[in-house]
Short mmCIF file of C-alpha atoms in Angstrom, two decimals:
data_model
loop_
_atom_site.label_atom_id
_atom_site.label_comp_id
_atom_site.label_asym_id
_atom_site.label_seq_id
_atom_site.Cartn_x
_atom_site.Cartn_y
_atom_site.Cartn_z
CA MET A 1464 41.03 -78.46 -18.27
CA THR A 1465 39.97 -76.46 -21.31
CA SER A 1466 36.23 -75.94 -21.80
CA VAL A 1467 35.78 -75.21 -25.94
CA ILE A 1468 32.80 -72.86 -26.26
CA THR A 1469 31.58 -72.40 -30.05
CA VAL A 1470 31.01 -69.59 -31.83
CA PRO A 1471 27.52 -70.23 -34.12
CA PRO A 1472 27.90 -69.82 -38.23
CA SER A 1473 26.33 -66.72 -38.16
CA LEU A 1474 27.38 -64.07 -34.76
CA ASP A 1475 25.31 -61.11 -34.07
CA ASP A 1476 23.72 -59.49 -31.14
CA GLN A 1477 21.04 -62.05 -30.65
CA THR A 1478 23.36 -65.35 -31.35
CA PHE A 1479 25.89 -64.00 -29.02
CA GLU A 1480 23.78 -65.31 -26.53
CA GLN A 1481 24.35 -68.74 -27.54
CA VAL A 1482 27.94 -67.93 -26.47
CA LEU A 1483 27.39 -66.64 -22.80
CA GLU A 1484 25.28 -69.51 -22.16
CA GLN A 1485 27.68 -71.64 -22.55
CA LEU A 1486 30.21 -69.48 -20.78
CA ALA A 1487 27.68 -69.36 -17.94
CA PRO A 1488 28.82 -71.97 -15.90
CA LEU A 1489 32.40 -71.90 -16.36
CA SER A 1490 34.34 -69.32 -13.50
CA ALA A 1491 36.54 -66.32 -15.24
CA GLU A 1492 39.66 -68.77 -14.21
CA GLN A 1493 38.26 -71.38 -16.34
CA LYS A 1494 40.44 -71.35 -19.12
CA VAL A 1495 38.05 -71.08 -22.52
CA LEU A 1496 38.63 -71.81 -26.34
CA LEU A 1497 36.24 -69.72 -28.55
CA ASP A 1498 36.02 -72.14 -31.70
CA ALA A 1499 34.90 -69.82 -34.43
CA ARG A 1500 36.22 -72.54 -36.82
CA HIS A 1501 32.70 -72.74 -38.47
CA CYS A 1502 31.54 -69.69 -38.26
CA ARG A 1503 30.80 -67.81 -41.74
CA TRP A 1504 29.44 -64.07 -40.93
CA ALA A 1505 29.78 -61.48 -38.15
CA SER A 1506 28.31 -58.70 -37.31
CA PRO A 1507 30.25 -55.34 -35.56
CA TYR A 1508 28.83 -56.58 -32.15
CA GLY A 1509 29.78 -60.30 -32.73
CA LEU A 1510 33.02 -59.11 -33.57
CA THR A 1511 33.22 -55.99 -30.59
CA ALA A 1512 31.82 -58.81 -28.26
CA LEU A 1513 34.20 -61.73 -29.21
CA LEU A 1514 37.22 -59.11 -27.95
CA THR A 1515 35.44 -57.93 -24.47
CA LEU A 1516 34.79 -61.14 -23.77
CA ALA A 1517 38.42 -62.31 -24.06
CA GLN A 1518 39.02 -59.21 -21.52
CA THR A 1519 36.48 -60.87 -18.66
CA ARG A 1520 38.96 -64.07 -18.80
CA VAL A 1521 41.74 -64.50 -15.90
CA GLU A 1522 43.81 -67.14 -17.97
CA ARG A 1523 43.94 -66.06 -21.59
CA ALA A 1524 41.21 -67.59 -23.74
CA GLY A 1525 42.13 -69.46 -26.89
CA PHE A 1526 40.94 -68.81 -30.27
CA ALA A 1527 40.33 -70.15 -33.29
CA GLY A 1528 39.40 -68.21 -36.01
CA PRO A 1529 36.93 -68.87 -39.42
CA GLU A 1530 38.19 -71.92 -41.76
CA THR A 1531 36.64 -70.30 -45.10
CA GLU A 1532 38.83 -68.38 -46.23
CA GLU A 1533 36.46 -65.44 -47.31
CA THR A 1534 35.55 -64.86 -43.71
CA ALA A 1535 39.13 -64.93 -42.07
CA SER A 1536 39.87 -62.53 -44.55
CA TYR A 1537 36.75 -59.84 -43.98
CA TRP A 1538 37.54 -60.33 -40.32
CA GLN A 1539 41.24 -59.45 -41.19
CA ARG A 1540 40.14 -56.19 -43.36
CA ALA A 1541 37.45 -55.41 -40.27
CA GLY A 1542 40.58 -55.28 -37.57
CA PHE A 1543 39.22 -57.84 -36.01
CA TYR A 1544 42.47 -60.14 -35.67
CA GLU A 1545 44.63 -57.59 -35.06
CA GLN A 1546 43.02 -56.64 -31.53
CA ALA A 1547 42.65 -60.49 -31.49
CA GLU A 1548 46.08 -61.03 -31.32
CA LYS A 1549 46.55 -59.09 -28.35
CA LEU A 1550 44.11 -60.29 -26.15
CA PHE A 1551 43.56 -64.14 -27.32
CA GLU A 1552 46.23 -67.49 -27.78
CA MET A 1553 45.59 -67.95 -30.79
CA HIS A 1554 45.16 -71.38 -32.95
CA GLY A 1555 45.02 -72.37 -35.78
CA HIS A 1556 45.70 -69.80 -39.59
CA VAL A 1557 45.86 -66.20 -39.00
CA PRO A 1558 45.23 -64.47 -42.02
CA ARG A 1559 47.93 -61.62 -42.64
CA PRO A 1560 46.77 -58.39 -43.50
CA ARG A 1561 46.97 -57.60 -47.46
CA ALA A 1562 48.75 -54.67 -48.34
CA LEU A 1563 46.20 -53.41 -51.16
CA GLY A 1564 43.29 -50.94 -50.17
CA GLY A 1565 40.48 -51.93 -46.73
CA GLU A 1566 37.12 -53.18 -46.93
CA SER A 1567 34.58 -51.08 -49.02
CA ASN A 1568 31.76 -52.35 -45.77
CA VAL A 1569 33.83 -51.18 -43.43
CA LEU A 1570 33.60 -48.11 -41.98
CA LEU A 1571 35.15 -48.23 -39.02
CA GLU A 1572 37.74 -51.65 -38.31
CA VAL A 1573 37.79 -52.78 -35.12
CA THR A 1574 39.27 -49.77 -33.22
CA PRO A 1575 39.95 -50.19 -28.87
CA VAL A 1576 38.96 -46.81 -27.02
CA ALA A 1577 39.92 -46.14 -23.80
CA LYS A 1578 40.33 -42.49 -23.28
CA SER A 1579 39.09 -39.05 -24.39
CA ASP A 1580 42.00 -38.95 -27.55
CA ASP A 1581 40.94 -42.30 -28.77
CA VAL A 1582 36.83 -40.77 -29.33
CA HIS A 1583 38.74 -38.17 -31.42
CA ASP A 1584 40.42 -40.51 -33.49
CA VAL A 1585 37.41 -42.14 -33.81
CA VAL A 1586 35.66 -39.01 -35.26
CA GLU A 1587 38.06 -38.34 -37.82
CA LYS A 1588 38.46 -41.59 -39.48
CA ILE A 1589 34.67 -41.81 -39.58
CA GLN A 1590 34.10 -38.24 -40.52
CA ALA A 1591 36.40 -39.47 -44.00
CA LYS A 1592 34.12 -42.17 -44.76
CA ALA A 1593 31.09 -41.82 -43.78
CA GLN A 1594 29.54 -39.38 -45.90
CA SER A 1595 29.79 -41.25 -49.32
CA ILE A 1596 28.02 -43.98 -48.07
CA LEU A 1597 25.32 -42.46 -45.24
CA VAL A 1598 24.56 -40.27 -47.76
CA ASN A 1599 24.55 -41.74 -51.66
CA GLU A 1600 24.07 -45.76 -50.67
CA LEU A 1601 21.80 -45.53 -47.71
CA HIS A 1602 19.67 -42.02 -49.17
CA LEU A 1603 20.24 -40.37 -45.67
CA ASP A 1604 20.07 -36.68 -45.38
CA PRO A 1605 23.16 -34.73 -45.95
CA MET A 1606 22.87 -33.64 -41.98
CA ALA A 1607 23.19 -37.47 -41.31
CA THR A 1608 27.09 -37.66 -41.60
CA MET A 1609 27.28 -34.97 -38.93
CA ARG A 1610 24.63 -36.57 -36.50
CA PHE A 1611 26.64 -40.13 -37.26
CA ALA A 1612 29.29 -38.55 -36.01
CA MET A 1613 28.13 -37.55 -32.86
CA THR A 1614 26.63 -40.67 -32.25
CA LEU A 1615 29.90 -42.31 -32.57
CA SER A 1616 31.26 -39.88 -30.08
CA GLU A 1617 28.73 -40.04 -27.68
CA VAL A 1618 28.35 -44.29 -27.27
CA CYS A 1619 32.46 -44.28 -27.27
CA GLN A 1620 32.23 -42.21 -24.14
CA ASN A 1621 30.26 -44.48 -22.20
CA ILE A 1622 33.42 -46.33 -22.22
CA VAL A 1623 35.54 -43.48 -21.52
CA GLU A 1624 33.21 -41.78 -18.75
CA HIS A 1625 31.60 -44.94 -17.53
CA ALA A 1626 33.77 -48.79 -18.44
CA GLN A 1627 36.76 -47.90 -16.56
CA THR A 1628 38.13 -50.19 -19.11
CA ALA A 1629 39.26 -50.44 -22.73
CA GLY A 1630 36.27 -51.22 -24.94
CA PHE A 1631 35.73 -51.40 -28.95
CA VAL A 1632 33.78 -49.64 -31.59
CA ALA A 1633 33.32 -51.38 -34.99
CA VAL A 1634 31.04 -49.75 -37.81
CA GLN A 1635 29.92 -51.70 -41.01
CA THR A 1636 27.33 -51.51 -43.71
CA TYR A 1637 25.28 -54.61 -45.03
CA ARG A 1638 22.20 -55.77 -46.48
CA TYR A 1639 20.22 -56.94 -43.74
CA ARG A 1640 18.05 -59.63 -45.00
CA GLN A 1641 16.26 -60.91 -42.38
CA ARG A 1642 14.25 -58.39 -41.07
CA LEU A 1643 14.32 -55.54 -43.46
CA GLY A 1644 15.67 -56.13 -46.87
CA ARG A 1645 17.44 -53.13 -47.16
CA ARG A 1646 21.22 -51.83 -46.24
CA VAL A 1647 22.00 -50.52 -42.85
CA VAL A 1648 24.81 -49.30 -41.14
CA VAL A 1649 25.71 -50.74 -37.73
CA ILE A 1650 27.55 -48.77 -34.80
CA ALA A 1651 28.68 -51.49 -32.70
CA VAL A 1652 30.32 -50.72 -29.13
CA CYS A 1653 31.62 -52.79 -26.46
CA ASP A 1654 33.45 -53.47 -23.25
CA ALA A 1655 34.00 -55.32 -20.31
CA GLY A 1656 33.72 -52.43 -17.85
CA VAL A 1657 31.57 -51.73 -14.79
CA GLY A 1658 28.35 -51.82 -16.35
CA PHE A 1659 24.99 -49.55 -16.25
CA ARG A 1660 24.20 -51.08 -12.86
CA LYS A 1661 27.11 -50.41 -10.51
CA SER A 1662 28.09 -47.08 -12.31
CA LEU A 1663 24.05 -46.04 -11.33
CA GLU A 1664 24.74 -47.38 -7.68
CA SER A 1665 27.90 -45.42 -7.51
CA ALA A 1666 26.47 -42.12 -7.60
CA GLN A 1667 26.33 -40.73 -4.56
CA GLY A 1668 23.18 -40.32 -1.71
CA ARG A 1669 21.35 -42.60 -4.45
CA LYS A 1670 18.39 -44.36 -3.35
CA LEU A 1671 17.31 -47.87 -4.71
CA SER A 1672 14.00 -48.91 -5.08
CA ASP A 1673 13.29 -52.91 -4.40
CA ARG A 1674 13.36 -53.86 -7.86
CA TRP A 1675 16.63 -52.38 -8.62
CA ASP A 1676 18.45 -54.75 -11.14
CA ASP A 1677 20.14 -54.50 -14.57
CA GLY A 1678 16.74 -54.22 -16.25
CA MET A 1679 15.65 -51.10 -14.23
CA ALA A 1680 19.63 -49.55 -14.65
CA LEU A 1681 19.51 -49.75 -18.32
CA GLU A 1682 15.58 -47.90 -18.49
CA ASP A 1683 16.75 -45.43 -15.72
CA ALA A 1684 19.76 -44.80 -18.20
CA LEU A 1685 17.98 -44.82 -21.48
CA VAL A 1686 14.44 -43.42 -20.70
CA ARG A 1687 15.22 -41.24 -17.65
CA GLY A 1688 18.30 -39.97 -18.83
CA VAL A 1689 19.73 -40.81 -15.18
CA SER A 1690 23.49 -40.69 -14.95
CA ARG A 1691 26.17 -41.54 -11.81
CA PHE A 1692 26.88 -37.65 -12.09
CA ARG A 1693 24.75 -35.50 -10.43
CA ASP A 1694 25.22 -32.12 -12.91
CA PRO A 1695 22.36 -31.32 -14.95
CA GLY A 1696 24.16 -31.78 -18.28
CA ARG A 1697 24.65 -35.35 -17.78
CA GLY A 1698 22.77 -37.59 -19.29
CA GLN A 1699 22.05 -35.72 -22.53
CA GLY A 1700 24.58 -37.49 -24.88
CA LEU A 1701 22.79 -40.79 -24.84
CA ALA A 1702 19.35 -38.96 -25.16
CA GLY A 1703 20.56 -36.88 -28.21
CA VAL A 1704 21.27 -40.38 -29.27
CA ARG A 1705 18.43 -41.77 -28.22
CA ARG A 1706 16.57 -38.75 -30.56
CA TYR A 1707 18.72 -39.47 -33.64
CA VAL A 1708 17.99 -42.83 -33.94
CA GLY A 1709 14.33 -42.37 -33.73
CA LYS A 1710 14.58 -39.74 -36.57
CA TRP A 1711 16.38 -42.44 -38.76
CA ASP A 1712 14.13 -45.09 -37.69
CA GLY A 1713 16.94 -47.05 -36.48
CA LYS A 1714 17.02 -49.30 -33.78
CA LEU A 1715 18.96 -48.42 -30.31
CA THR A 1716 20.09 -51.90 -27.99
CA ILE A 1717 21.87 -51.79 -24.93
CA ARG A 1718 22.92 -55.28 -22.75
CA SER A 1719 24.32 -54.49 -19.76
CA GLY A 1720 24.89 -57.79 -17.01
CA THR A 1721 21.68 -59.89 -17.47
CA ALA A 1722 19.60 -57.26 -19.44
CA ARG A 1723 19.19 -55.58 -22.83
CA ILE A 1724 17.01 -52.64 -23.72
CA ALA A 1725 15.87 -51.99 -26.67
CA LEU A 1726 14.24 -48.73 -29.04
CA LEU A 1727 12.47 -50.62 -31.35
CA PRO A 1728 11.25 -49.01 -34.77
CA SER A 1729 8.45 -50.13 -36.51
CA TRP A 1730 10.69 -52.96 -39.29
CA ASP A 1731 11.52 -54.65 -35.58
CA ASP A 1732 9.82 -56.83 -33.58
CA ASP A 1733 12.18 -57.29 -30.80
CA LEU A 1734 11.20 -57.41 -27.19
CA ALA A 1735 11.77 -53.48 -25.84
CA LEU A 1736 13.32 -55.15 -22.28
CA LYS A 1737 14.69 -58.79 -22.01
CA GLU A 1738 15.70 -59.92 -18.84
CA GLY A 1739 17.41 -62.68 -17.07
CA LEU A 1740 20.31 -63.28 -20.13
CA SER A 1741 23.02 -64.71 -19.01
CA PRO A 1742 25.54 -62.84 -17.05
CA PHE A 1743 28.18 -60.72 -19.04
CA PRO A 1744 30.07 -57.40 -17.30
CA GLY A 1745 30.43 -54.55 -19.22
CA ALA A 1746 28.12 -53.03 -21.76
CA GLN A 1747 27.37 -54.07 -25.42
CA VAL A 1748 25.72 -51.40 -27.21
CA GLN A 1749 24.62 -51.79 -30.79
CA ILE A 1750 22.81 -49.02 -33.62
CA THR A 1751 21.11 -50.19 -36.29
CA ILE A 1752 19.94 -47.40 -39.15
CA PRO A 1753 18.71 -48.73 -42.09
CA GLU A 1754 18.49 -47.43 -45.79
CA ARG A 1755 16.04 -44.48 -45.83
CA VAL A 1756 13.36 -45.65 -48.84
CA GLN A 1757 13.32 -42.86 -51.03
CA GLY A 1758 10.32 -40.54 -51.64
CA ARG A 1759 9.16 -41.20 -47.71
CA MET S 861 33.31 -3.70 -24.81
CA LYS S 862 33.36 -6.12 -27.55
CA TYR S 863 35.39 -9.31 -27.19
CA HIS S 864 35.78 -12.77 -30.37
CA ILE S 865 36.60 -15.84 -29.12
CA ASP S 866 37.38 -18.05 -31.92
CA ILE S 867 37.08 -21.81 -31.28
CA ASP S 868 39.92 -22.40 -33.65
CA ASP S 869 43.77 -22.21 -34.92
CA ARG S 870 43.63 -19.50 -37.57
CA ALA S 871 42.42 -16.55 -35.68
CA ASP S 872 45.01 -13.86 -35.90
CA GLU S 873 43.25 -10.61 -33.92
CA ARG S 874 41.19 -12.59 -32.22
CA ARG S 875 41.96 -14.70 -29.13
CA THR S 876 41.88 -18.58 -29.91
CA VAL S 877 41.33 -21.07 -27.21
CA CYS S 878 40.98 -24.40 -29.33
CA GLU S 879 43.69 -25.16 -31.02
CA LEU S 880 44.33 -28.26 -30.37
CA TYR S 881 41.17 -30.89 -31.89
CA SER S 882 39.56 -30.04 -35.20
CA ASN S 883 35.83 -31.81 -33.74
CA LEU S 884 35.22 -30.68 -30.58
CA VAL S 885 33.97 -33.81 -29.24
CA THR S 886 34.21 -35.56 -25.81
CA ARG S 887 33.90 -33.85 -22.32
CA PRO S 888 37.40 -33.19 -21.59
CA THR S 889 37.99 -31.41 -24.78
CA GLY S 890 35.01 -29.44 -23.38
CA ALA S 891 36.11 -28.45 -19.93
CA THR S 892 39.59 -27.44 -21.69
CA VAL S 893 37.70 -25.17 -24.31
CA ARG S 894 35.64 -23.78 -21.48
CA LYS S 895 38.49 -23.29 -19.06
CA ALA S 896 40.44 -21.04 -21.82
CA ILE S 897 37.13 -18.96 -22.39
CA GLU S 898 37.16 -18.49 -18.51
CA ASP S 899 40.87 -17.81 -18.36
CA ALA S 900 40.42 -15.29 -21.11
CA LEU S 901 37.24 -13.38 -19.79
CA ALA S 902 38.73 -12.95 -16.57
CA ASP S 903 40.81 -10.52 -17.69
CA GLN S 904 37.62 -8.41 -19.13
CA ALA S 905 36.61 -5.42 -17.94
CA GLU S 906 32.65 -5.50 -17.49
CA PRO S 907 30.56 -5.22 -19.34
CA ASN S 908 31.60 -6.88 -22.15
CA MET S 909 30.18 -8.75 -25.06
CA THR S 910 31.95 -12.27 -25.97
CA VAL S 911 30.86 -13.63 -29.31
CA ILE S 912 31.97 -17.15 -29.42
CA ASP S 913 32.55 -18.42 -32.96
CA PHE S 914 32.38 -22.19 -33.91
CA SER S 915 32.54 -21.22 -37.88
CA ARG S 916 35.36 -23.23 -38.23
CA VAL S 917 34.06 -26.09 -36.23
CA THR S 918 33.56 -29.32 -38.10
CA LEU S 919 31.94 -31.12 -34.98
CA LEU S 920 30.35 -30.47 -31.68
CA ASP S 921 28.47 -33.74 -29.77
CA PHE S 922 26.45 -33.39 -27.01
CA SER S 923 29.00 -33.83 -24.19
CA CYS S 924 31.30 -30.94 -25.57
CA ALA S 925 28.40 -28.57 -26.16
CA ASP S 926 27.43 -28.97 -22.43
CA GLU S 927 30.92 -28.50 -21.55
CA ILE S 928 31.67 -25.23 -23.64
CA VAL S 929 28.03 -23.63 -23.39
CA GLY S 930 26.17 -25.34 -21.25
CA LYS S 931 27.98 -25.06 -18.00
CA LEU S 932 29.92 -21.67 -19.56
CA LEU S 933 25.97 -19.72 -19.58
CA ASP S 934 25.03 -21.78 -16.55
CA ALA S 935 27.71 -20.49 -14.36
CA TYR S 936 27.78 -16.84 -16.17
CA GLN S 937 23.74 -16.68 -15.82
CA GLY S 938 23.53 -18.14 -12.64
CA ALA S 939 26.53 -16.80 -10.76
CA LYS S 940 24.77 -14.46 -7.72
CA THR S 941 27.44 -11.43 -8.83
CA ARG S 942 25.59 -11.34 -12.25
CA PRO S 943 28.82 -10.74 -14.02
CA ARG S 944 27.82 -8.19 -17.06
CA THR S 945 28.93 -10.25 -19.37
CA TYR S 946 27.19 -11.27 -22.72
CA PHE S 947 27.15 -13.89 -25.17
CA LEU S 948 26.44 -14.64 -28.52
CA ILE S 949 27.18 -17.10 -30.58
CA ARG S 950 28.19 -17.13 -34.35
CA GLY S 951 28.81 -19.37 -37.21
CA ALA S 952 26.76 -22.56 -35.34
CA HIS S 953 25.21 -24.66 -38.13
CA GLY S 954 22.66 -27.15 -37.97
CA ALA S 955 23.68 -29.99 -36.11
CA HIS S 956 25.99 -27.41 -33.84
CA LEU S 957 22.40 -26.07 -33.06
CA GLU S 958 21.21 -29.24 -32.24
CA ALA S 959 23.75 -29.73 -29.51
CA ILE S 960 23.25 -26.20 -27.99
CA GLU S 961 19.55 -25.74 -27.84
CA THR S 962 19.60 -29.57 -26.03
CA VAL S 963 22.33 -28.26 -23.93
CA LEU S 964 20.53 -24.98 -22.95
CA GLU S 965 17.20 -26.68 -22.14
CA ARG S 966 18.65 -28.93 -19.50
CA TYR S 967 20.23 -25.69 -17.84
CA ASP S 968 17.31 -23.57 -18.08
CA VAL S 969 19.55 -20.47 -19.94
CA ALA S 970 19.28 -18.97 -23.27
CA VAL S 971 21.75 -17.22 -25.64
CA ILE S 972 22.02 -15.28 -28.60
CA VAL S 973 22.67 -16.59 -32.17
CA GLN S 974 23.77 -14.61 -35.17
CA ASP S 975 23.78 -17.03 -38.16
CA ASP S 976 25.56 -16.34 -41.45
CA THR S 977 23.12 -13.45 -42.85
CA GLY S 978 23.73 -11.58 -39.77
CA SER S 979 20.08 -12.18 -38.35
CA MET S 980 19.72 -13.19 -35.03
CA SER S 981 17.74 -15.41 -32.80
CA LEU S 982 17.53 -16.85 -29.49
CA ILE S 983 17.72 -19.92 -28.48
CA GLY S 984 17.11 -22.05 -25.23
CA ARG S 985 14.54 -21.61 -22.72
CA LEU S 986 12.95 -18.78 -21.99
CA ASP S 987 8.94 -17.95 -21.53
CA ASP S 988 6.97 -16.80 -24.27
CA GLY S 989 6.29 -13.12 -22.48
CA ALA S 990 9.84 -12.59 -22.25
CA ARG S 991 10.97 -14.21 -25.71
CA ARG S 992 8.14 -11.56 -27.88
CA VAL S 993 9.73 -8.77 -25.81
CA TRP S 994 13.15 -9.59 -27.00
CA GLN S 995 12.31 -9.67 -30.41
CA LEU S 996 11.05 -6.49 -30.10
CA VAL S 997 14.07 -4.81 -28.78
CA ARG S 998 15.89 -6.40 -31.14
CA GLU S 999 13.95 -4.99 -34.20
CA ARG S 1000 13.59 -1.40 -32.55
CA GLY S 1001 17.37 -1.56 -31.24
CA ALA S 1002 16.39 0.10 -28.03
CA VAL S 1003 13.40 0.71 -25.78
CA VAL S 1004 11.77 1.79 -22.72
CA VAL S 1005 9.14 0.35 -20.76
CA GLN S 1006 6.38 2.00 -21.53
CA GLN S 1007 6.84 1.72 -25.43
CA VAL S 1008 6.84 -1.87 -24.88
CA GLU S 1009 3.71 -2.25 -23.10
CA GLN S 1010 1.75 -0.23 -26.01
CA GLU S 1011 3.46 -2.12 -28.91
CA LEU S 1012 2.98 -5.55 -27.43
CA GLY S 1013 -0.82 -4.43 -25.25
CA THR S 1014 0.58 -5.87 -21.91
CA THR S 1015 0.34 -4.46 -18.30
CA MET S 1016 3.67 -1.86 -17.39
CA ALA S 1017 4.22 -4.68 -14.64
CA GLN S 1018 4.64 -7.53 -17.32
CA CYS S 1019 6.69 -5.52 -19.56
CA THR S 1020 9.03 -4.58 -16.28
CA ALA S 1021 9.01 -8.26 -15.33
CA ALA S 1022 10.30 -9.64 -19.25
CA LEU S 1023 12.94 -6.41 -19.36
CA ASP S 1024 14.06 -7.79 -16.16
CA GLU S 1025 14.28 -11.21 -16.49
CA LEU S 1026 16.27 -10.40 -20.22
CA SER S 1027 18.51 -8.11 -18.43
CA LEU S 1028 19.64 -10.11 -15.76
CA ARG S 1029 20.08 -13.11 -18.15
CA ARG S 1030 22.50 -11.18 -20.27
CA LEU S 1031 19.72 -10.81 -22.94
CA VAL S 1032 19.52 -7.36 -23.62
CA VAL S 1033 21.73 -4.60 -22.12
CA ARG S 1034 20.21 -2.36 -19.13
CA ARG S 1035 21.11 1.35 -19.51
CA ALA S 1036 19.82 4.11 -18.12
CA ASP S 1037 18.34 5.45 -20.89
CA GLY S 1038 16.29 2.06 -21.50
CA PHE S 1039 17.25 -1.20 -23.14
CA VAL S 1040 19.40 -2.16 -26.04
CA ALA S 1041 19.62 -5.25 -28.18
CA LEU S 1042 23.39 -7.10 -28.31
CA PRO S 1043 24.37 -5.52 -31.16
CA HIS S 1044 24.43 -1.92 -30.52
CA ALA S 1045 26.01 -2.19 -26.85
CA SER S 1046 29.35 -2.01 -28.18
#
């Protein structure tokens, strides 16, 4: 029997939890159909997390895409369908790629990341498009393009170094009306790999505290710069990302297992640490960088 | 002798160690570059000065900076044999330097950086006393301990300790007649 999982009309990091809540009682072997027919909008996190979800299923999951032409077409231009067709059993209409140019809001289409060379490709692609959007439209300082590419490189490398499976990255810009009323650029990097807790547990000789869980593993990695590798240079990538996100007054969230940690800017009232979430393997990272208000 | 390592593919007489990538990102890339530098240095007689030139590198991320600069300097400055290999970084712009400084802090090492105008600065971890002594050596070109003692108003023991440390970390060159700043050492 196939279980139908309803994808909410607006799919982002917060509402993706509704998808996982529906999935939680089901075993990995259970056949599922992701019903996104009524979905009208998805953030890069939403799109990459859906693909990641497909990777966790033993039996190939079904997928019914948005019925609205505008939404389906956007997802196509964002590169979602190209990857989805490889992972899902597709139901209903699948929009075909159009010959004419890409989507201007998409800085980086949904792109698989599995090895070091993929990170090089991602960085090359983003540099070509990021400059005009980050500096001219989001009014970030001219150095931002370099720092942005460094940030992207480091979060993608987390997949290569720790996930032990392929993941996905996507970068888009849009107006974030809900909390900010400003434009933002959002990086989403999702994988269904080993996750932070298991990765840190694999460190040789590591002693685990009584309270060892997904939340603590995230705190160790993000706040204390702990890595499963023992050499002193490890953990710097995430530390650098954290510093840049702070500089941009941005928001960084990492979900892994049953917990989510957030580095919060002044404009957001999210919780710094959420625990007891529905389980989901791997790590899902989102970075939100707001448009700089000129004069500040 | 002076040896120039260009992290790019357009060099001719200088030794080029990275021809594959326009961006220095990821640990495997950094490890490849570091290995190439180490192999190149293995042929060099001591003492030698190696210029690592980033002027044609577009992007250097933290992980790659760690693999190239952090591990290289840690290996040379921390080696028991204390090889007389001196490093100078050239052509590094703002974002490169942010990555490099971050990794130097982690390894507790320091390196000399030359900017586009030729001006030298020292980045990384070094205590204030040794940093002041390095600044004096840089300004004077060459010093003896007594001169440092007089000019900085510190004790002979402190000056000797600072110069010894700078020499051991290959940030100044010790010679029979005193201590010499790097650009004057060739």
